């Protein structure tokens, strides 16, 4: 059982996993997740015995912030990530990063200039513009319709926002220098394999593809692959 400390970073609920250390992994969860989700608990289970702490927190509209009036949009989430990183830099000397799904995308926006010692991405969204346009296509929504209405619920239940789309288009991921490893599911139905492969090649990331893996790692086989990947990452 890993010791945890529940804290708040300003208005942001967070958890510190493990005993004091100068080495920490900042964990950013994905959509419909939270700061103590299974993949973060497994991350802590591998990192803490190897001398790391893990700092995880809830994004807006997730976990203990489900009633938070702050929307879970890129601009707002980037501000939260910057707030958490400011706290982390004041407390830890060595900082790594774990990002899952959209949490990886927000990290790419917020931490592009941070001195991160290692980055681990699980099922990362590395091209949000492409994903939003795909959801628009699946839902038969045109950019003009989205601009006129401001927000539209997609066919997969995810809200599409015009201001979010504009922010994403105005902030392309064009720089990423930290050493990074990616775990990606072969059957990821949100982010195309070629998009992830192109990102990995462009930014010299290690890429491991899990046969039969999905965007959401949840089966025992997928979680075993994830545990093995973490073991290798924290050697």
Tab-separated table of N, CA and C in Angstrom, residues 6-98:
chain	number	residue	atom	x	y	z
A	6	UNK	N	-3.308	13.890	0.369
A	6	UNK	CA	-4.273	14.693	-0.374
A	6	UNK	C	-3.954	16.167	-0.126
A	7	UNK	N	-3.756	16.916	-1.192
A	7	UNK	CA	-3.432	18.335	-1.053
A	7	UNK	C	-4.276	19.145	-2.035
A	8	UNK	N	-4.168	20.454	-1.927
A	8	UNK	CA	-4.741	21.347	-2.926
A	8	UNK	C	-3.665	22.309	-3.402
A	9	UNK	N	-3.573	22.469	-4.689
A	9	UNK	CA	-2.654	23.436	-5.290
A	9	UNK	C	-3.526	24.573	-5.785
A	10	UNK	N	-3.687	25.601	-4.960
A	10	UNK	CA	-4.718	26.597	-5.227
A	10	UNK	C	-6.068	25.898	-5.130
A	11	UNK	N	-6.890	25.984	-6.183
A	11	UNK	CA	-8.184	25.302	-6.155
A	11	UNK	C	-8.142	23.878	-6.696
A	12	UNK	N	-6.945	23.375	-7.034
A	12	UNK	CA	-6.811	22.103	-7.750
A	12	UNK	C	-6.548	20.961	-6.769
A	13	UNK	N	-7.473	19.997	-6.660
A	13	UNK	CA	-7.234	18.835	-5.791
A	13	UNK	C	-6.125	17.961	-6.379
A	14	UNK	N	-5.229	17.499	-5.515
A	14	UNK	CA	-4.081	16.724	-5.991
A	14	UNK	C	-3.712	15.656	-4.971
A	15	UNK	N	-2.904	14.699	-5.405
A	15	UNK	CA	-2.393	13.638	-4.542
A	15	UNK	C	-0.883	13.551	-4.726
A	16	UNK	N	-0.174	13.450	-3.614
A	16	UNK	CA	1.247	13.115	-3.652
A	16	UNK	C	1.364	11.659	-3.213
A	17	UNK	N	1.939	10.832	-4.073
A	17	UNK	CA	2.110	9.402	-3.803
A	17	UNK	C	3.546	9.150	-3.367
A	18	UNK	N	3.709	8.433	-2.243
A	18	UNK	CA	5.028	7.994	-1.839
A	18	UNK	C	5.708	8.908	-0.838
A	19	UNK	N	6.770	8.398	-0.166
A	19	UNK	CA	7.508	9.170	0.834
A	19	UNK	C	8.363	10.249	0.169
A	20	UNK	N	8.837	11.218	0.953
A	20	UNK	CA	9.602	12.336	0.401
A	20	UNK	C	10.782	11.883	-0.462
A	21	UNK	N	10.968	12.589	-1.560
A	21	UNK	CA	12.067	12.318	-2.485
A	21	UNK	C	12.309	13.586	-3.290
A	22	UNK	N	13.480	13.716	-3.854
A	22	UNK	CA	13.751	14.835	-4.757
A	22	UNK	C	13.393	14.495	-6.201
A	23	UNK	N	12.953	13.262	-6.417
A	23	UNK	CA	12.576	12.824	-7.766
A	23	UNK	C	11.062	12.626	-7.828
A	24	UNK	N	10.420	13.228	-8.813
A	24	UNK	CA	8.965	13.195	-8.900
A	24	UNK	C	8.515	13.031	-10.351
A	25	UNK	N	7.399	12.308	-10.517
A	25	UNK	CA	6.741	12.194	-11.812
A	25	UNK	C	5.395	12.904	-11.713
A	26	UNK	N	5.183	13.889	-12.553
A	26	UNK	CA	3.922	14.618	-12.602
A	26	UNK	C	2.979	13.883	-13.548
A	27	UNK	N	1.824	13.467	-13.049
A	27	UNK	CA	0.897	12.637	-13.827
A	27	UNK	C	-0.338	13.440	-14.231
A	28	UNK	N	-0.610	13.463	-15.529
A	28	UNK	CA	-1.753	14.201	-16.072
A	28	UNK	C	-2.713	13.191	-16.701
A	29	UNK	N	-3.882	13.041	-16.114
A	29	UNK	CA	-4.826	12.008	-16.550
A	29	UNK	C	-5.539	12.393	-17.852
A	30	UNK	N	-6.291	11.439	-18.381
A	30	UNK	CA	-7.001	11.634	-19.632
A	30	UNK	C	-8.469	11.950	-19.446
A	31	UNK	N	-9.222	11.921	-20.542
A	31	UNK	CA	-10.643	12.241	-20.525
A	31	UNK	C	-11.427	11.193	-19.731
A	32	UNK	N	-12.440	11.654	-18.982
A	32	UNK	CA	-13.298	10.772	-18.178
A	32	UNK	C	-12.475	9.977	-17.165
A	33	UNK	N	-11.423	10.583	-16.660
A	33	UNK	CA	-10.525	9.941	-15.698
A	33	UNK	C	-10.393	10.848	-14.484
A	34	UNK	N	-9.387	10.609	-13.645
A	34	UNK	CA	-9.197	11.409	-12.441
A	34	UNK	C	-7.813	11.119	-11.863
A	35	UNK	N	-7.477	11.826	-10.808
A	35	UNK	CA	-6.113	11.812	-10.268
A	35	UNK	C	-5.707	10.490	-9.628
A	36	UNK	N	-6.683	9.610	-9.331
A	36	UNK	CA	-6.358	8.319	-8.707
A	36	UNK	C	-6.809	7.163	-9.577
A	37	UNK	N	-6.896	7.388	-10.880
A	37	UNK	CA	-7.345	6.346	-11.803
A	37	UNK	C	-6.342	5.184	-11.819
A	38	UNK	N	-6.787	4.069	-12.397
A	38	UNK	CA	-5.977	2.841	-12.382
A	38	UNK	C	-4.593	3.054	-12.966
A	39	UNK	N	-4.497	3.730	-14.122
A	39	UNK	CA	-3.172	3.866	-14.755
A	39	UNK	C	-2.229	4.711	-13.910
A	40	UNK	N	-2.778	5.659	-13.147
A	40	UNK	CA	-1.922	6.474	-12.275
A	40	UNK	C	-1.536	5.685	-11.029
A	41	UNK	N	-2.471	4.912	-10.499
A	41	UNK	CA	-2.143	4.048	-9.356
A	41	UNK	C	-1.058	3.043	-9.729
A	42	UNK	N	-1.160	2.464	-10.939
A	42	UNK	CA	-0.128	1.528	-11.392
A	42	UNK	C	1.204	2.239	-11.619
A	43	UNK	N	1.150	3.452	-12.140
A	43	UNK	CA	2.370	4.251	-12.298
A	43	UNK	C	3.058	4.450	-10.950
A	44	UNK	N	2.284	4.849	-9.942
A	44	UNK	CA	2.856	5.054	-8.611
A	44	UNK	C	3.419	3.748	-8.054
A	45	UNK	N	2.717	2.646	-8.336
A	45	UNK	CA	3.175	1.345	-7.846
A	45	UNK	C	4.526	0.946	-8.401
A	46	UNK	N	4.856	1.418	-9.585
A	46	UNK	CA	6.159	1.120	-10.185
A	46	UNK	C	7.212	2.180	-9.838
A	47	UNK	N	6.788	3.456	-9.773
A	47	UNK	CA	7.746	4.545	-9.589
A	47	UNK	C	8.191	4.704	-8.135
A	48	UNK	N	7.240	4.606	-7.202
A	48	UNK	CA	7.562	4.872	-5.794
A	48	UNK	C	8.623	3.913	-5.244
A	49	UNK	N	8.533	2.594	-5.482
A	49	UNK	CA	9.588	1.705	-4.962
A	49	UNK	C	10.966	1.995	-5.541
A	50	UNK	N	11.002	2.735	-6.634
A	50	UNK	CA	12.285	3.063	-7.264
A	50	UNK	C	12.755	4.468	-6.883
A	51	UNK	N	12.154	5.039	-5.851
A	51	UNK	CA	12.657	6.296	-5.311
A	51	UNK	C	12.003	7.555	-5.828
A	52	UNK	N	10.885	7.419	-6.533
A	52	UNK	CA	10.158	8.578	-7.042
A	52	UNK	C	8.910	8.831	-6.205
A	53	UNK	N	8.484	10.078	-6.180
A	53	UNK	CA	7.119	10.394	-5.805
A	53	UNK	C	6.318	10.634	-7.079
A	54	UNK	N	5.015	10.566	-6.967
A	54	UNK	CA	4.129	10.886	-8.084
A	54	UNK	C	3.170	11.975	-7.620
A	55	UNK	N	2.998	12.990	-8.428
A	55	UNK	CA	2.039	14.058	-8.159
A	55	UNK	C	0.962	14.003	-9.236
A	56	UNK	N	-0.274	13.728	-8.829
A	56	UNK	CA	-1.384	13.696	-9.773
A	56	UNK	C	-2.445	14.697	-9.330
A	57	UNK	N	-3.288	15.128	-10.256
A	57	UNK	CA	-4.286	16.150	-9.929
A	57	UNK	C	-5.482	16.014	-10.871
A	58	UNK	N	-6.586	16.617	-10.487
A	58	UNK	CA	-7.801	16.558	-11.296
A	58	UNK	C	-7.867	17.722	-12.265
A	59	UNK	N	-8.112	17.401	-13.529
A	59	UNK	CA	-8.406	18.430	-14.516
A	59	UNK	C	-9.819	18.960	-14.291
A	60	UNK	N	-10.152	20.147	-14.835
A	60	UNK	CA	-11.517	20.664	-14.696
A	60	UNK	C	-12.556	19.657	-15.197
A	61	UNK	N	-13.692	19.603	-14.518
A	61	UNK	CA	-14.817	18.723	-14.870
A	61	UNK	C	-14.495	17.244	-14.684
A	62	UNK	N	-13.458	16.941	-13.905
A	62	UNK	CA	-13.065	15.554	-13.645
A	62	UNK	C	-12.795	15.357	-12.154
A	63	UNK	N	-12.972	14.107	-11.694
A	63	UNK	CA	-12.668	13.778	-10.313
A	63	UNK	C	-13.427	14.645	-9.325
A	64	UNK	N	-12.686	15.252	-8.405
A	64	UNK	CA	-13.310	16.107	-7.400
A	64	UNK	C	-13.680	17.479	-7.945
A	65	UNK	N	-13.501	17.669	-9.258
A	65	UNK	CA	-13.846	18.962	-9.879
A	65	UNK	C	-15.003	18.813	-10.882
A	66	UNK	N	-15.806	17.784	-10.704
A	66	UNK	CA	-16.896	17.551	-11.658
A	66	UNK	C	-17.892	18.702	-11.700
A	67	UNK	N	-18.040	19.411	-10.599
A	67	UNK	CA	-18.951	20.557	-10.567
A	67	UNK	C	-18.215	21.878	-10.742
A	68	UNK	N	-16.946	21.802	-11.057
A	68	UNK	CA	-16.122	22.996	-11.253
A	68	UNK	C	-16.661	23.800	-12.434
A	69	UNK	N	-16.899	25.107	-12.271
A	69	UNK	CA	-17.372	25.909	-13.399
A	69	UNK	C	-16.324	26.098	-14.489
A	70	UNK	N	-15.044	25.818	-14.167
A	70	UNK	CA	-13.998	25.927	-15.183
A	70	UNK	C	-14.183	24.833	-16.222
A	71	UNK	N	-14.268	25.188	-17.516
A	71	UNK	CA	-14.445	24.150	-18.541
A	71	UNK	C	-13.153	23.399	-18.814
A	72	UNK	N	-13.289	22.146	-19.236
A	72	UNK	CA	-12.117	21.340	-19.582
A	72	UNK	C	-11.756	21.606	-21.042
A	73	UNK	N	-11.220	22.793	-21.274
A	73	UNK	CA	-10.767	23.196	-22.599
A	73	UNK	C	-9.267	23.454	-22.538
A	74	UNK	N	-8.644	23.507	-23.695
A	74	UNK	CA	-7.188	23.576	-23.743
A	74	UNK	C	-6.619	24.771	-22.991
A	75	UNK	N	-7.135	25.965	-23.231
A	75	UNK	CA	-6.564	27.159	-22.613
A	75	UNK	C	-6.644	27.081	-21.099
A	76	UNK	N	-7.795	26.643	-20.578
A	76	UNK	CA	-7.971	26.550	-19.136
A	76	UNK	C	-7.100	25.445	-18.536
A	77	UNK	N	-7.009	24.316	-19.227
A	77	UNK	CA	-6.195	23.210	-18.716
A	77	UNK	C	-4.711	23.552	-18.738
A	78	UNK	N	-4.274	24.262	-19.750
A	78	UNK	CA	-2.875	24.685	-19.805
A	78	UNK	C	-2.546	25.576	-18.608
A	79	UNK	N	-3.444	26.468	-18.256
A	79	UNK	CA	-3.209	27.315	-17.082
A	79	UNK	C	-3.092	26.469	-15.813
A	80	UNK	N	-3.962	25.462	-15.685
A	80	UNK	CA	-3.879	24.579	-14.519
A	80	UNK	C	-2.550	23.821	-14.493
A	81	UNK	N	-2.139	23.306	-15.648
A	81	UNK	CA	-0.870	22.575	-15.715
A	81	UNK	C	0.304	23.481	-15.356
A	82	UNK	N	0.246	24.723	-15.772
A	82	UNK	CA	1.313	25.663	-15.423
A	82	UNK	C	1.330	25.932	-13.919
A	83	UNK	N	0.142	26.031	-13.314
A	83	UNK	CA	0.054	26.240	-11.866
A	83	UNK	C	0.652	25.065	-11.105
A	84	UNK	N	0.322	23.853	-11.553
A	84	UNK	CA	0.842	22.648	-10.894
A	84	UNK	C	2.352	22.552	-11.077
A	85	UNK	N	2.847	22.881	-12.258
A	85	UNK	CA	4.294	22.816	-12.489
A	85	UNK	C	5.037	23.842	-11.644
A	86	UNK	N	4.463	25.017	-11.455
A	86	UNK	CA	5.101	26.020	-10.593
A	86	UNK	C	5.245	25.480	-9.172
A	87	UNK	N	4.192	24.813	-8.694
A	87	UNK	CA	4.250	24.184	-7.365
A	87	UNK	C	5.326	23.100	-7.344
A	88	UNK	N	5.355	22.277	-8.384
A	88	UNK	CA	6.306	21.165	-8.432
A	88	UNK	C	7.753	21.655	-8.444
A	89	UNK	N	8.016	22.674	-9.217
A	89	UNK	CA	9.393	23.180	-9.333
A	89	UNK	C	9.902	23.760	-8.012
A	90	UNK	N	8.987	24.234	-7.182
A	90	UNK	CA	9.379	24.779	-5.885
A	90	UNK	C	9.647	23.681	-4.863
A	91	UNK	N	9.221	22.455	-5.168
A	91	UNK	CA	9.320	21.368	-4.181
A	91	UNK	C	10.292	20.266	-4.601
A	92	UNK	N	10.418	19.986	-5.891
A	92	UNK	CA	11.251	18.876	-6.357
A	92	UNK	C	12.365	19.379	-7.266
A	93	UNK	N	13.517	18.724	-7.177
A	93	UNK	CA	14.660	19.086	-8.020
A	93	UNK	C	14.672	18.331	-9.352
A	94	UNK	N	14.057	17.164	-9.383
A	94	UNK	CA	14.075	16.319	-10.577
A	94	UNK	C	12.635	15.938	-10.932
A	95	UNK	N	12.192	16.367	-12.101
A	95	UNK	CA	10.787	16.198	-12.462
A	95	UNK	C	10.656	15.453	-13.781
A	96	UNK	N	9.853	14.405	-13.760
A	96	UNK	CA	9.472	13.695	-14.979
A	96	UNK	C	7.988	13.895	-15.220
A	97	UNK	N	7.490	13.330	-16.310
A	97	UNK	CA	6.101	13.563	-16.711
A	97	UNK	C	5.464	12.281	-17.198
A	98	UNK	N	4.217	12.073	-16.801
A	98	UNK	CA	3.368	11.036	-17.372
A	98	UNK	C	2.099	11.709	-17.869
